[in-house]
GROMACS .gro file of C-alpha atoms in nm:
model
  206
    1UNK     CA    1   4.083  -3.492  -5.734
    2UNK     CA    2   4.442  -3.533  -5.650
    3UNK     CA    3   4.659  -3.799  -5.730
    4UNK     CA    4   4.599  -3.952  -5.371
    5UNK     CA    5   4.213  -4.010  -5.452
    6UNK     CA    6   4.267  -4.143  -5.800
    7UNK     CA    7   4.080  -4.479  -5.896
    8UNK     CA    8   3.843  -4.674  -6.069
    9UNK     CA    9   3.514  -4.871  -5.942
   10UNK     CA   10   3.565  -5.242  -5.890
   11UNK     CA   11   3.238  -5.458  -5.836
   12UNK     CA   12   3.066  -5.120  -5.638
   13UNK     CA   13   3.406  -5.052  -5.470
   14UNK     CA   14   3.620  -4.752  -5.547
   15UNK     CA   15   3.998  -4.914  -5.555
   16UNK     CA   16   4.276  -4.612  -5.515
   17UNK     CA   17   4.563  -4.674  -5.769
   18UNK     CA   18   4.813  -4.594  -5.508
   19UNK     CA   19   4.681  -4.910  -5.320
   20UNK     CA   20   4.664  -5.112  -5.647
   21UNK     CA   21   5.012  -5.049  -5.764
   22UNK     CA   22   5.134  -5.049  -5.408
   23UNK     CA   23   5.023  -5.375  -5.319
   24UNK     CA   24   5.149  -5.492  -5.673
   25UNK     CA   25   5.486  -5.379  -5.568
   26UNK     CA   26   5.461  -5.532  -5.228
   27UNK     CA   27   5.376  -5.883  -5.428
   28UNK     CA   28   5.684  -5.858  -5.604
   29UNK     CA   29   5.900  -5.782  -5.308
   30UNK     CA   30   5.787  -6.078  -5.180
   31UNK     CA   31   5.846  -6.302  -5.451
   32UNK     CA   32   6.192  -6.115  -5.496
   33UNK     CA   33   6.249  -6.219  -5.123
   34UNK     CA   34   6.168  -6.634  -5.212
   35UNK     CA   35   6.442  -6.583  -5.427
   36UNK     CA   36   6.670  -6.366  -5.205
   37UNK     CA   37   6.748  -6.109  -5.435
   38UNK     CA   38   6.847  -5.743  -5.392
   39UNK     CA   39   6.583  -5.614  -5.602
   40UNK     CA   40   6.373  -5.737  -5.287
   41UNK     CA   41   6.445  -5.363  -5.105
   42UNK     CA   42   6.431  -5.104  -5.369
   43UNK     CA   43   6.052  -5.248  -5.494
   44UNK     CA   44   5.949  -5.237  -5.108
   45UNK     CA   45   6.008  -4.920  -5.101
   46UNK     CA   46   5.868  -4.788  -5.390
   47UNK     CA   47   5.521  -5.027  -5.291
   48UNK     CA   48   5.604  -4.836  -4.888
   49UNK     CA   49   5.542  -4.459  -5.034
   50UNK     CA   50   5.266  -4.561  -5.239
   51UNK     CA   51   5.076  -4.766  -4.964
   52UNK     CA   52   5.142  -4.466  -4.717
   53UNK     CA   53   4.942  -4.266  -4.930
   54UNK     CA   54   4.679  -4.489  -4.954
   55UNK     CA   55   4.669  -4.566  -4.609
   56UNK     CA   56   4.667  -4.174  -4.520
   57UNK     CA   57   4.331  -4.131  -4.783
   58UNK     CA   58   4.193  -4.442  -4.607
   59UNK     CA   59   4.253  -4.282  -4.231
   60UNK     CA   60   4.412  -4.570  -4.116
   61UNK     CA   61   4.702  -4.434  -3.911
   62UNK     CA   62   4.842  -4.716  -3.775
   63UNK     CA   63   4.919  -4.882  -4.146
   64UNK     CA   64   5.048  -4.566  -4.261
   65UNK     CA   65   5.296  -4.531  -3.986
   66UNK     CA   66   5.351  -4.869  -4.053
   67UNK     CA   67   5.471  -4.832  -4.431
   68UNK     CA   68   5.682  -4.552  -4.328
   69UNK     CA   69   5.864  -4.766  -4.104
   70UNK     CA   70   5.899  -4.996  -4.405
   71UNK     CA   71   6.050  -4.763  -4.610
   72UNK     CA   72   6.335  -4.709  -4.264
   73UNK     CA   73   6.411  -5.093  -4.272
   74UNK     CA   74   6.360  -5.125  -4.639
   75UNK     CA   75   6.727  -4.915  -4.597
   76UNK     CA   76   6.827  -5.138  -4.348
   77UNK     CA   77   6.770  -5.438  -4.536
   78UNK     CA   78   6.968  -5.343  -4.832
   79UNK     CA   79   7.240  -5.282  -4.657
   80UNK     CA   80   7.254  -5.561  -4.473
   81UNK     CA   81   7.175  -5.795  -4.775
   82UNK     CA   82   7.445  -5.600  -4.977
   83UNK     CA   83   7.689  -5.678  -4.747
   84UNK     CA   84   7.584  -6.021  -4.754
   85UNK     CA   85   7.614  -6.080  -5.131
   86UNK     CA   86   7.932  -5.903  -5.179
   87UNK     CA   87   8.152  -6.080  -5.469
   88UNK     CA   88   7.800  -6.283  -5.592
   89UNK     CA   89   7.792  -6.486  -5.283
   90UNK     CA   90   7.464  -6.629  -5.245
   91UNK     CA   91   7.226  -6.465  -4.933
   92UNK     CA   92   7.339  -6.695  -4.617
   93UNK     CA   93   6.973  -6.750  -4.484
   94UNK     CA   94   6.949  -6.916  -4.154
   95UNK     CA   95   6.705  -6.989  -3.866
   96UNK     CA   96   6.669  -6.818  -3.604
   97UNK     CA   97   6.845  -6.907  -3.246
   98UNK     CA   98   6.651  -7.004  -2.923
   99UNK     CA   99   6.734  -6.606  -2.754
  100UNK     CA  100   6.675  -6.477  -3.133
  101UNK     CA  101   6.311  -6.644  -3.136
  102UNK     CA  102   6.253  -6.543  -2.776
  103UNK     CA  103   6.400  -6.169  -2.808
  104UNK     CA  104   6.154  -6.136  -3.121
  105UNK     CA  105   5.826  -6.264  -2.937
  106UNK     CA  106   5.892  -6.088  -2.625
  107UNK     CA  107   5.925  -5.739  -2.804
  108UNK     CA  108   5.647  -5.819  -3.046
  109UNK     CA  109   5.395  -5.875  -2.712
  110UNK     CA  110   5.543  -5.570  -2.514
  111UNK     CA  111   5.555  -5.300  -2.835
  112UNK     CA  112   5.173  -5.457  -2.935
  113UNK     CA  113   5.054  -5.381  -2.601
  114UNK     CA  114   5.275  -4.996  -2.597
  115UNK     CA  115   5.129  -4.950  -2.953
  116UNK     CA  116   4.776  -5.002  -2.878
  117UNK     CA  117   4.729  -4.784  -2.573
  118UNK     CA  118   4.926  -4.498  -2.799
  119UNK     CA  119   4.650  -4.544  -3.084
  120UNK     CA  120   4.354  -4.571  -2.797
  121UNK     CA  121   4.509  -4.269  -2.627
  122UNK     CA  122   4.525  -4.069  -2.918
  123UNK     CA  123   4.237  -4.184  -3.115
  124UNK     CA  124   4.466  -4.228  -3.440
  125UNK     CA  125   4.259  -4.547  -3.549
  126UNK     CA  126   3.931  -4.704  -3.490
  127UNK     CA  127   4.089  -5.070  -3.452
  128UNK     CA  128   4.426  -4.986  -3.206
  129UNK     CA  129   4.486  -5.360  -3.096
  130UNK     CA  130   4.448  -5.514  -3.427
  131UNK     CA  131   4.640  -5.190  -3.614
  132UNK     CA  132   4.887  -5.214  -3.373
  133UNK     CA  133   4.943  -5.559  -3.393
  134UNK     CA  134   4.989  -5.513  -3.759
  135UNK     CA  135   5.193  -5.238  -3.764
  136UNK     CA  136   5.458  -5.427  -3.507
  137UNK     CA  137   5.444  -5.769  -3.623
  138UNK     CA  138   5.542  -5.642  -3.971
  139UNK     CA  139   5.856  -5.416  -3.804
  140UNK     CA  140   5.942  -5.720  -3.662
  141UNK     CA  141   5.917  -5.919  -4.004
  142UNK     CA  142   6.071  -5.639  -4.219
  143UNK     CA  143   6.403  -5.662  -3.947
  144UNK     CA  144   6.441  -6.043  -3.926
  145UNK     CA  145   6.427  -6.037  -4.283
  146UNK     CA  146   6.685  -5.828  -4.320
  147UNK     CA  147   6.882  -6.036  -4.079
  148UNK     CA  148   6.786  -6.305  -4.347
  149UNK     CA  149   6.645  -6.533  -4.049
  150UNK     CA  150   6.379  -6.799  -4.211
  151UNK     CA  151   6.183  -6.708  -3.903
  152UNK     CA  152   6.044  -6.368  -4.048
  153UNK     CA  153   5.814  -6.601  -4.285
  154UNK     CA  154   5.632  -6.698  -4.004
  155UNK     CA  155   5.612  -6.357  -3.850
  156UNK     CA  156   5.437  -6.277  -4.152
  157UNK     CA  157   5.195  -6.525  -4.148
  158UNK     CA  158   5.058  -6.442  -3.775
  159UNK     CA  159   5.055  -6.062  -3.904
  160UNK     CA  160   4.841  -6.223  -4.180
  161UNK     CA  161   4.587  -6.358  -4.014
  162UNK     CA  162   4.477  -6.040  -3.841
  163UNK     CA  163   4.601  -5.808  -4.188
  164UNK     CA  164   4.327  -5.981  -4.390
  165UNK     CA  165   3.978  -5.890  -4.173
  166UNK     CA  166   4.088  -5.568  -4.079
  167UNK     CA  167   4.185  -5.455  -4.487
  168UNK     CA  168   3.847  -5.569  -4.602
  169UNK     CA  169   3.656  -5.377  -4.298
  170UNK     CA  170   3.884  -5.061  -4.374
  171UNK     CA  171   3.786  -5.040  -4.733
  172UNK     CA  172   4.149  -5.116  -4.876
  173UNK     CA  173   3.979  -5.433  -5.115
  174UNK     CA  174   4.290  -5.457  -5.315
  175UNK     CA  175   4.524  -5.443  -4.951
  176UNK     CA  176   4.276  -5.753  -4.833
  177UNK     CA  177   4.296  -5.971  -5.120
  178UNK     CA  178   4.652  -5.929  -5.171
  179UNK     CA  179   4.742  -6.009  -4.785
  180UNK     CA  180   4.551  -6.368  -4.873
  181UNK     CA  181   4.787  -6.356  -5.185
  182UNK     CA  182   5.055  -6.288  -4.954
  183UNK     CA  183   4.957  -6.573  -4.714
  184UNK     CA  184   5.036  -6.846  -4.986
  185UNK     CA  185   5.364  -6.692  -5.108
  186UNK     CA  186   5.503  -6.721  -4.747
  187UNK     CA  187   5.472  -7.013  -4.732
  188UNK     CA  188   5.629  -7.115  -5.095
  189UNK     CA  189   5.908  -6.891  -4.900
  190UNK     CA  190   5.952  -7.070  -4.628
  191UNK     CA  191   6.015  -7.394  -4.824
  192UNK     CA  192   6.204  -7.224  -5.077
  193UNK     CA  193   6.482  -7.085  -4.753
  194UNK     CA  194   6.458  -7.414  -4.543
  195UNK     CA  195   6.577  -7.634  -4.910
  196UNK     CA  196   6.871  -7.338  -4.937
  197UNK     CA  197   6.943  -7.335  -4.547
  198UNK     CA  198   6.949  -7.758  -4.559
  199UNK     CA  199   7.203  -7.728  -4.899
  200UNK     CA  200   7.386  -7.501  -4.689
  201UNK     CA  201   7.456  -7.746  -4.431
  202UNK     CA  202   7.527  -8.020  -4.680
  203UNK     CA  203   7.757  -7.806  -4.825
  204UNK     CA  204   7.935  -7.712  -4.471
  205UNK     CA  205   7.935  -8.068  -4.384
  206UNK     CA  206   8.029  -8.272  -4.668
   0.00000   0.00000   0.00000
């Protein structure tokens, strides 16, 4: 058995550590991201390799294209949040504008759509619109974050909504549980980055 398989029986379902441990990382980064720490990136990526290889024993294409895109804006993110916090400044979240908002949805629809025929075409997995839909709502997430926009909380929460079903009906247990985990820490985020935006402002305007 190689490191890949490795796991223990849950309740009559085999859970892979990889997903266990991956998804435990992926908790954290989320949690580090309600507070807008650095530490947010480096976690995500260790949780991206570790979910990729889950994803890969799983044969779910789609999600493990979609953690290795992780891992590419995980980069991006720290970067952009290092620049951000130079000198201990605090992370300068914001919402989104009007063409931000619009930009986002508009790419989301048209990649979905692009995404799904490519998985149908190829036959990489046996739920394209729904994998796809996944795999480019969280791109979508993972950037805005990084542009610290509050929107990307609510990005997550329509990817969600589709994440949960299809995790369960894949196998990944741990993966669906911890997306309805994920569902109630978005939204302690988006409270927690609308208070700092509004203190912000107070600040700016006082």
């Amino acid at each position: 058995m190689s490191w890949t398989e490795a796991g223990f029986t849950l309740a009559g379902q085999h859970v892979l550590w990889t997903d266990l441990v991956g998804n435990i990382c992926a908790l954290a980064t989320v949690w580090l991201a309600i507070k807008r720490t650095i530490w947010t990136w480096p976690v995500q990526l260790l949780g991206s390799v570790l979910l990729f290889a889950a994803s890969i024993e799983a044969h779910i294409t789609g999600n493990a294209l979609k953690q290795a895109m992780f891992g590419v804006l995980a980069l991006y993110g720290w970067v952009r949040w290092a620049r951000g916090t130079k000198e201990g400044k605090t992370l300068p979240v914001r919402p989104g504008s009007t063409r931000e908002r619009v930009t986002l949805i508009g790419v989301m629809v048209a990649a979905t759509a692009l995404v799904a025929l490519f998985f149908t075409v190829t036959g990489w997995s046996w739920a394209p619109v729904p994998d796809a839909y996944i795999f480019v709502g969280s791109a979508i997430a993972t950037y805005a974050q990084g542009r610290a926009l509050i929107d990307f909380w609510w990005i997550w929460i329509a990817v969600d909504v589709v994440g949960v079903p299809l995790a369960f009906s894949s196998g990944l247990v741990v993966s669906g549980v911890v997306y309805g985990v994920f569902f109630v820490m978005v939204l302690l985020g988006i409270r927690e980055w609308r208070r700092q935006y509004s203190r912000r402002l107070e600040v700016v305007t006082a």
